[in-house]
């Protein structure tokens, strides 16, 4: 799987390099469809075909950005552990869990995405700033979000692994250090929440197994008895609202 991803990225990178070479050759030949002009900010602007190719190449990295720089990692881990704690293997199905995690991520990241749109995307579409400036402006809200959710010990670990270089403030830490520290913190937080979710259902499993052993009901599977009890408890306490609300509040506070 990893080899396929590497091959796809390499192929897209090669295509992008070939397109840039083709654009320069077309510019020298006087073909307007691949014309490149100064953008007034020290860079160059490309015509629509090249811009579309650049956008399609950038879309390859969207899943990686979604998984490593947003709330998606923690949310999908908690939802998956919740399904396992209930003793359900395919209900809700993976498509439902991923869809719920995506929309909950969009809800949690709404202020960040709004700020990126107003400070970065809109000025770029209005030709007020260059693509490089837009990327720098988009980095600031994401950086602030990740710093808020990253544990200092995790950040210190990756700073040590990166060579022990010190920075004036947390805002100056490069993305190559901040992103893995953020993902590590999200994994730890997700498993901590999952452990707390597992506890009440584990107690039900233990009680049911003990009662059935004492009654001598050896032929009846404890899972067939504990599963309805766990579902009833989860529904009675309005479990989905509690879990989803706690996840959302965890990113706000």
mmCIF file of C-alpha atoms in Angstrom:
data_model
loop_
_atom_site.group_PDB
_atom_site.id
_atom_site.type_symbol
_atom_site.label_atom_id
_atom_site.label_comp_id
_atom_site.label_asym_id
_atom_site.label_seq_id
_atom_site.Cartn_x
_atom_site.Cartn_y
_atom_site.Cartn_z
ATOM 1 C CA UNK A 1 0.000 0.000 0.000
ATOM 2 C CA UNK A 2 2.759 2.406 0.954
ATOM 3 C CA UNK A 3 4.623 1.490 -2.227
ATOM 4 C CA UNK A 4 1.578 2.361 -4.336
ATOM 5 C CA UNK A 5 1.230 5.736 -2.645
ATOM 6 C CA UNK A 6 4.922 6.486 -3.223
ATOM 7 C CA UNK A 7 4.624 5.486 -6.884
ATOM 8 C CA UNK A 8 1.551 7.699 -7.364
ATOM 9 C CA UNK A 9 3.213 10.696 -5.742
ATOM 10 C CA UNK A 10 6.345 10.138 -7.824
ATOM 11 C CA UNK A 11 4.289 9.891 -11.008
ATOM 12 C CA UNK A 12 2.414 13.099 -10.210
ATOM 13 C CA UNK A 13 5.652 14.878 -9.365
ATOM 14 C CA UNK A 14 7.138 13.729 -12.669
ATOM 15 C CA UNK A 15 4.020 14.909 -14.477
ATOM 16 C CA UNK A 16 4.232 18.283 -12.783
ATOM 17 C CA UNK A 17 7.895 18.656 -13.733
ATOM 18 C CA UNK A 18 7.119 17.674 -17.320
ATOM 19 C CA UNK A 19 4.247 20.152 -17.433
ATOM 20 C CA UNK A 20 6.501 22.965 -16.208
ATOM 21 C CA UNK A 21 9.111 22.104 -18.845
ATOM 22 C CA UNK A 22 6.374 21.950 -21.465
ATOM 23 C CA UNK A 23 5.051 25.308 -20.316
ATOM 24 C CA UNK A 24 8.457 26.956 -20.727
ATOM 25 C CA UNK A 25 8.911 25.335 -24.110
ATOM 26 C CA UNK A 26 5.467 26.489 -25.169
ATOM 27 C CA UNK A 27 6.222 29.986 -23.936
ATOM 28 C CA UNK A 28 9.376 30.071 -26.033
ATOM 29 C CA UNK A 29 7.372 28.883 -29.043
ATOM 30 C CA UNK A 30 4.743 31.573 -28.491
ATOM 31 C CA UNK A 31 1.862 29.292 -27.509
ATOM 32 C CA UNK A 32 -0.466 31.312 -25.283
ATOM 33 C CA UNK A 33 -2.210 28.408 -23.570
ATOM 34 C CA UNK A 34 0.858 27.807 -21.381
ATOM 35 C CA UNK A 35 1.903 31.424 -20.928
ATOM 36 C CA UNK A 36 3.629 32.451 -17.682
ATOM 37 C CA UNK A 37 3.647 36.067 -16.559
ATOM 38 C CA UNK A 38 4.989 37.992 -13.526
ATOM 39 C CA UNK A 39 2.380 38.302 -10.785
ATOM 40 C CA UNK A 40 3.670 41.589 -9.355
ATOM 41 C CA UNK A 41 4.849 39.923 -6.144
ATOM 42 C CA UNK A 42 8.179 38.604 -7.341
ATOM 43 C CA UNK A 43 6.750 35.332 -8.672
ATOM 44 C CA UNK A 44 4.990 34.024 -11.753
ATOM 45 C CA UNK A 45 1.388 33.220 -12.607
ATOM 46 C CA UNK A 46 0.388 30.333 -14.823
ATOM 47 C CA UNK A 47 -2.523 30.061 -17.197
ATOM 48 C CA UNK A 48 -5.515 27.860 -16.498
ATOM 49 C CA UNK A 49 -4.169 24.467 -17.747
ATOM 50 C CA UNK A 50 -1.046 24.684 -15.614
ATOM 51 C CA UNK A 51 -3.020 25.967 -12.624
ATOM 52 C CA UNK A 52 -5.405 23.019 -12.912
ATOM 53 C CA UNK A 53 -2.483 20.613 -12.999
ATOM 54 C CA UNK A 54 -1.002 22.233 -9.893
ATOM 55 C CA UNK A 55 -4.365 21.991 -8.114
ATOM 56 C CA UNK A 56 -4.813 18.320 -9.040
ATOM 57 C CA UNK A 57 -1.307 17.580 -7.792
ATOM 58 C CA UNK A 58 -2.034 19.359 -4.517
ATOM 59 C CA UNK A 59 -5.211 17.310 -4.016
ATOM 60 C CA UNK A 60 -3.039 14.232 -3.510
ATOM 61 C CA UNK A 61 -1.892 15.649 -0.184
ATOM 62 C CA UNK A 62 -5.406 16.539 1.041
ATOM 63 C CA UNK A 63 -5.965 13.142 2.778
ATOM 64 C CA UNK A 64 -2.622 13.466 4.554
ATOM 65 C CA UNK A 65 -3.507 16.991 5.691
ATOM 66 C CA UNK A 66 -6.936 15.803 6.860
ATOM 67 C CA UNK A 67 -5.438 12.939 8.863
ATOM 68 C CA UNK A 68 -2.515 14.773 10.428
ATOM 69 C CA UNK A 69 -3.477 18.424 10.894
ATOM 70 C CA UNK A 70 -7.128 18.308 11.965
ATOM 71 C CA UNK A 71 -9.350 16.769 14.631
ATOM 72 C CA UNK A 72 -10.136 13.761 12.420
ATOM 73 C CA UNK A 73 -7.554 11.442 14.019
ATOM 74 C CA UNK A 74 -8.927 11.706 17.552
ATOM 75 C CA UNK A 75 -12.553 11.534 16.443
ATOM 76 C CA UNK A 76 -12.242 8.409 14.289
ATOM 77 C CA UNK A 77 -10.209 6.611 16.980
ATOM 78 C CA UNK A 78 -12.821 7.315 19.662
ATOM 79 C CA UNK A 79 -15.716 6.259 17.425
ATOM 80 C CA UNK A 80 -13.928 3.037 16.442
ATOM 81 C CA UNK A 81 -13.158 2.174 20.074
ATOM 82 C CA UNK A 82 -16.760 2.935 21.010
ATOM 83 C CA UNK A 83 -17.982 0.413 18.456
ATOM 84 C CA UNK A 84 -15.581 -2.205 19.819
ATOM 85 C CA UNK A 85 -16.613 -1.463 23.397
ATOM 86 C CA UNK A 86 -20.244 -2.115 22.500
ATOM 87 C CA UNK A 87 -19.229 -5.460 21.021
ATOM 88 C CA UNK A 88 -20.381 -4.531 17.521
ATOM 89 C CA UNK A 89 -18.077 -5.414 14.623
ATOM 90 C CA UNK A 90 -19.828 -3.867 11.629
ATOM 91 C CA UNK A 91 -22.509 -1.627 13.144
ATOM 92 C CA UNK A 92 -22.328 1.247 12.501
ATOM 93 C CA UNK A 93 -20.473 0.422 9.258
ATOM 94 C CA UNK A 94 -17.132 2.009 8.470
ATOM 95 C CA UNK A 95 -18.695 4.364 5.922
ATOM 96 C CA UNK A 96 -21.021 5.800 8.557
ATOM 97 C CA UNK A 97 -18.229 6.237 11.105
ATOM 98 C CA UNK A 98 -15.943 7.938 8.584
ATOM 99 C CA UNK A 99 -18.756 10.185 7.368
ATOM 100 C CA UNK A 100 -19.667 11.166 10.924
ATOM 101 C CA UNK A 101 -15.995 11.795 11.721
ATOM 102 C CA UNK A 102 -15.610 13.965 8.603
ATOM 103 C CA UNK A 103 -18.630 16.145 9.355
ATOM 104 C CA UNK A 104 -17.700 16.419 13.034
ATOM 105 C CA UNK A 105 -14.192 17.424 11.946
ATOM 106 C CA UNK A 106 -15.666 20.115 9.690
ATOM 107 C CA UNK A 107 -17.749 21.359 12.630
ATOM 108 C CA UNK A 108 -14.788 21.448 15.032
ATOM 109 C CA UNK A 109 -12.440 22.981 12.457
ATOM 110 C CA UNK A 110 -15.050 25.490 11.270
ATOM 111 C CA UNK A 111 -13.405 28.581 12.824
ATOM 112 C CA UNK A 112 -10.008 27.527 11.469
ATOM 113 C CA UNK A 113 -11.352 26.936 7.952
ATOM 114 C CA UNK A 114 -13.276 30.220 8.062
ATOM 115 C CA UNK A 115 -10.137 32.141 8.984
ATOM 116 C CA UNK A 116 -8.153 30.395 6.246
ATOM 117 C CA UNK A 117 -10.852 31.270 3.729
ATOM 118 C CA UNK A 118 -11.038 34.937 4.696
ATOM 119 C CA UNK A 119 -7.318 35.567 5.210
ATOM 120 C CA UNK A 120 -5.822 33.309 2.549
ATOM 121 C CA UNK A 121 -8.189 31.867 -0.037
ATOM 122 C CA UNK A 122 -10.285 34.922 -0.851
ATOM 123 C CA UNK A 123 -7.308 37.295 -1.335
ATOM 124 C CA UNK A 124 -5.671 34.650 -3.527
ATOM 125 C CA UNK A 125 -8.771 34.272 -5.701
ATOM 126 C CA UNK A 126 -9.008 38.053 -5.980
ATOM 127 C CA UNK A 127 -5.349 38.207 -7.138
ATOM 128 C CA UNK A 128 -4.447 40.338 -4.127
ATOM 129 C CA UNK A 129 -1.663 38.040 -2.883
ATOM 130 C CA UNK A 130 0.572 35.382 -4.392
ATOM 131 C CA UNK A 131 0.196 31.641 -3.808
ATOM 132 C CA UNK A 132 3.239 31.666 -1.524
ATOM 133 C CA UNK A 133 1.737 34.403 0.659
ATOM 134 C CA UNK A 134 -1.575 32.534 0.721
ATOM 135 C CA UNK A 135 0.167 29.398 1.967
ATOM 136 C CA UNK A 136 1.878 31.374 4.725
ATOM 137 C CA UNK A 137 -1.407 32.919 5.817
ATOM 138 C CA UNK A 138 -3.169 29.526 5.788
ATOM 139 C CA UNK A 139 -0.424 28.054 7.948
ATOM 140 C CA UNK A 140 -1.044 30.376 10.891
ATOM 141 C CA UNK A 141 -4.572 29.170 11.902
ATOM 142 C CA UNK A 142 -3.586 25.506 11.505
ATOM 143 C CA UNK A 143 -0.451 26.080 13.540
ATOM 144 C CA UNK A 144 -2.418 27.761 16.340
ATOM 145 C CA UNK A 145 -4.920 24.867 16.418
ATOM 146 C CA UNK A 146 -2.221 22.185 16.539
ATOM 147 C CA UNK A 147 -0.190 23.992 19.197
ATOM 148 C CA UNK A 148 -3.266 24.222 21.428
ATOM 149 C CA UNK A 149 -3.879 20.461 21.190
ATOM 150 C CA UNK A 150 -0.231 19.294 21.402
ATOM 151 C CA UNK A 151 1.292 18.166 24.674
ATOM 152 C CA UNK A 152 4.537 19.863 25.569
ATOM 153 C CA UNK A 153 6.267 16.544 26.330
ATOM 154 C CA UNK A 154 5.416 15.232 22.857
ATOM 155 C CA UNK A 155 6.683 18.421 21.265
ATOM 156 C CA UNK A 156 9.838 18.230 23.361
ATOM 157 C CA UNK A 157 10.419 14.637 22.241
ATOM 158 C CA UNK A 158 10.362 15.518 18.557
ATOM 159 C CA UNK A 159 12.468 18.602 19.130
ATOM 160 C CA UNK A 160 15.031 16.323 20.758
ATOM 161 C CA UNK A 161 14.823 13.839 17.876
ATOM 162 C CA UNK A 162 15.256 16.700 15.395
ATOM 163 C CA UNK A 163 18.615 17.625 16.912
ATOM 164 C CA UNK A 164 17.722 19.485 20.075
ATOM 165 C CA UNK A 165 17.496 22.884 18.395
ATOM 166 C CA UNK A 166 15.736 25.514 20.496
ATOM 167 C CA UNK A 167 13.295 28.139 19.240
ATOM 168 C CA UNK A 168 12.248 31.492 20.727
ATOM 169 C CA UNK A 169 8.617 30.378 21.062
ATOM 170 C CA UNK A 170 6.303 27.512 20.192
ATOM 171 C CA UNK A 171 5.033 29.463 17.176
ATOM 172 C CA UNK A 172 8.502 29.253 15.630
ATOM 173 C CA UNK A 173 8.649 25.443 15.676
ATOM 174 C CA UNK A 174 8.698 24.125 12.075
ATOM 175 C CA UNK A 175 5.870 22.022 10.712
ATOM 176 C CA UNK A 176 8.091 18.961 10.309
ATOM 177 C CA UNK A 177 8.370 18.873 14.130
ATOM 178 C CA UNK A 178 4.934 20.169 15.088
ATOM 179 C CA UNK A 179 2.863 17.805 12.920
ATOM 180 C CA UNK A 180 4.223 14.479 14.284
ATOM 181 C CA UNK A 181 4.022 15.864 17.834
ATOM 182 C CA UNK A 182 0.390 16.834 17.228
ATOM 183 C CA UNK A 183 -0.482 13.410 15.779
ATOM 184 C CA UNK A 184 1.175 11.658 18.727
ATOM 185 C CA UNK A 185 -0.807 13.781 21.181
ATOM 186 C CA UNK A 186 -4.042 13.074 19.321
ATOM 187 C CA UNK A 187 -3.379 9.331 19.369
ATOM 188 C CA UNK A 188 -2.737 9.424 23.115
ATOM 189 C CA UNK A 189 -5.839 11.497 23.810
ATOM 190 C CA UNK A 190 -7.987 9.270 21.603
ATOM 191 C CA UNK A 191 -6.878 6.113 23.415
ATOM 192 C CA UNK A 192 -7.402 7.747 26.808
ATOM 193 C CA UNK A 193 -10.976 8.634 25.893
ATOM 194 C CA UNK A 194 -11.488 5.137 24.479
ATOM 195 C CA UNK A 195 -10.288 3.589 27.746
ATOM 196 C CA UNK A 196 -12.828 5.628 29.710
ATOM 197 C CA UNK A 197 -15.572 4.509 27.307
ATOM 198 C CA UNK A 198 -14.557 0.859 27.642
ATOM 199 C CA UNK A 199 -14.810 0.753 31.454
ATOM 200 C CA UNK A 200 -18.624 0.653 31.971
ATOM 201 C CA UNK A 201 -19.101 -1.886 29.179
ATOM 202 C CA UNK A 202 -16.280 -4.017 30.592
ATOM 203 C CA UNK A 203 -18.042 -4.030 33.959
ATOM 204 C CA UNK A 204 -21.230 -5.272 32.280
ATOM 205 C CA UNK A 205 -19.315 -8.068 30.545
ATOM 206 C CA UNK A 206 -17.688 -9.162 33.827
ATOM 207 C CA UNK A 207 -20.981 -9.114 35.767
ATOM 208 C CA UNK A 208 -22.850 -11.037 33.074
ATOM 209 C CA UNK A 209 -20.079 -13.633 32.818
ATOM 210 C CA UNK A 210 -19.984 -14.071 36.625
ATOM 211 C CA UNK A 211 -23.764 -14.458 36.887
ATOM 212 C CA UNK A 212 -23.910 -16.988 34.082
ATOM 213 C CA UNK A 213 -21.057 -18.975 35.627
ATOM 214 C CA UNK A 214 -22.828 -19.048 38.979
ATOM 215 C CA UNK A 215 -26.064 -20.227 37.314
ATOM 216 C CA UNK A 216 -24.219 -22.928 35.411
ATOM 217 C CA UNK A 217 -25.235 -21.577 32.015
ATOM 218 C CA UNK A 218 -22.097 -22.772 30.266
ATOM 219 C CA UNK A 219 -23.619 -23.346 26.833
ATOM 220 C CA UNK A 220 -24.966 -19.816 26.438
ATOM 221 C CA UNK A 221 -22.453 -17.220 25.234
ATOM 222 C CA UNK A 222 -22.077 -14.276 27.647
ATOM 223 C CA UNK A 223 -21.817 -11.929 24.646
ATOM 224 C CA UNK A 224 -25.360 -12.762 23.548
ATOM 225 C CA UNK A 225 -26.616 -11.612 26.964
ATOM 226 C CA UNK A 226 -24.334 -8.636 27.586
ATOM 227 C CA UNK A 227 -24.787 -7.085 24.132
ATOM 228 C CA UNK A 228 -28.482 -6.149 24.624
ATOM 229 C CA UNK A 229 -27.663 -4.823 28.097
ATOM 230 C CA UNK A 230 -24.845 -2.643 26.760
ATOM 231 C CA UNK A 231 -27.037 -1.322 23.956
ATOM 232 C CA UNK A 232 -29.847 -0.566 26.421
ATOM 233 C CA UNK A 233 -27.458 1.277 28.741
ATOM 234 C CA UNK A 234 -25.964 3.245 25.851
ATOM 235 C CA UNK A 235 -29.384 4.300 24.591
ATOM 236 C CA UNK A 236 -30.723 5.158 28.059
ATOM 237 C CA UNK A 237 -27.849 7.522 28.845
ATOM 238 C CA UNK A 238 -28.085 9.070 25.356
ATOM 239 C CA UNK A 239 -24.601 7.818 24.575
ATOM 240 C CA UNK A 240 -24.149 9.290 21.094
ATOM 241 C CA UNK A 241 -24.899 12.774 22.360
ATOM 242 C CA UNK A 242 -22.510 12.355 25.280
ATOM 243 C CA UNK A 243 -19.640 11.031 23.160
ATOM 244 C CA UNK A 244 -19.989 13.471 20.280
ATOM 245 C CA UNK A 245 -20.595 16.418 22.612
ATOM 246 C CA UNK A 246 -17.571 15.537 24.728
ATOM 247 C CA UNK A 247 -15.396 15.221 21.617
ATOM 248 C CA UNK A 248 -16.465 18.625 20.319
ATOM 249 C CA UNK A 249 -16.038 20.292 23.708
ATOM 250 C CA UNK A 250 -12.578 18.781 24.051
ATOM 251 C CA UNK A 251 -11.371 20.853 21.101
ATOM 252 C CA UNK A 252 -13.131 24.030 22.157
ATOM 253 C CA UNK A 253 -11.885 24.211 25.760
#
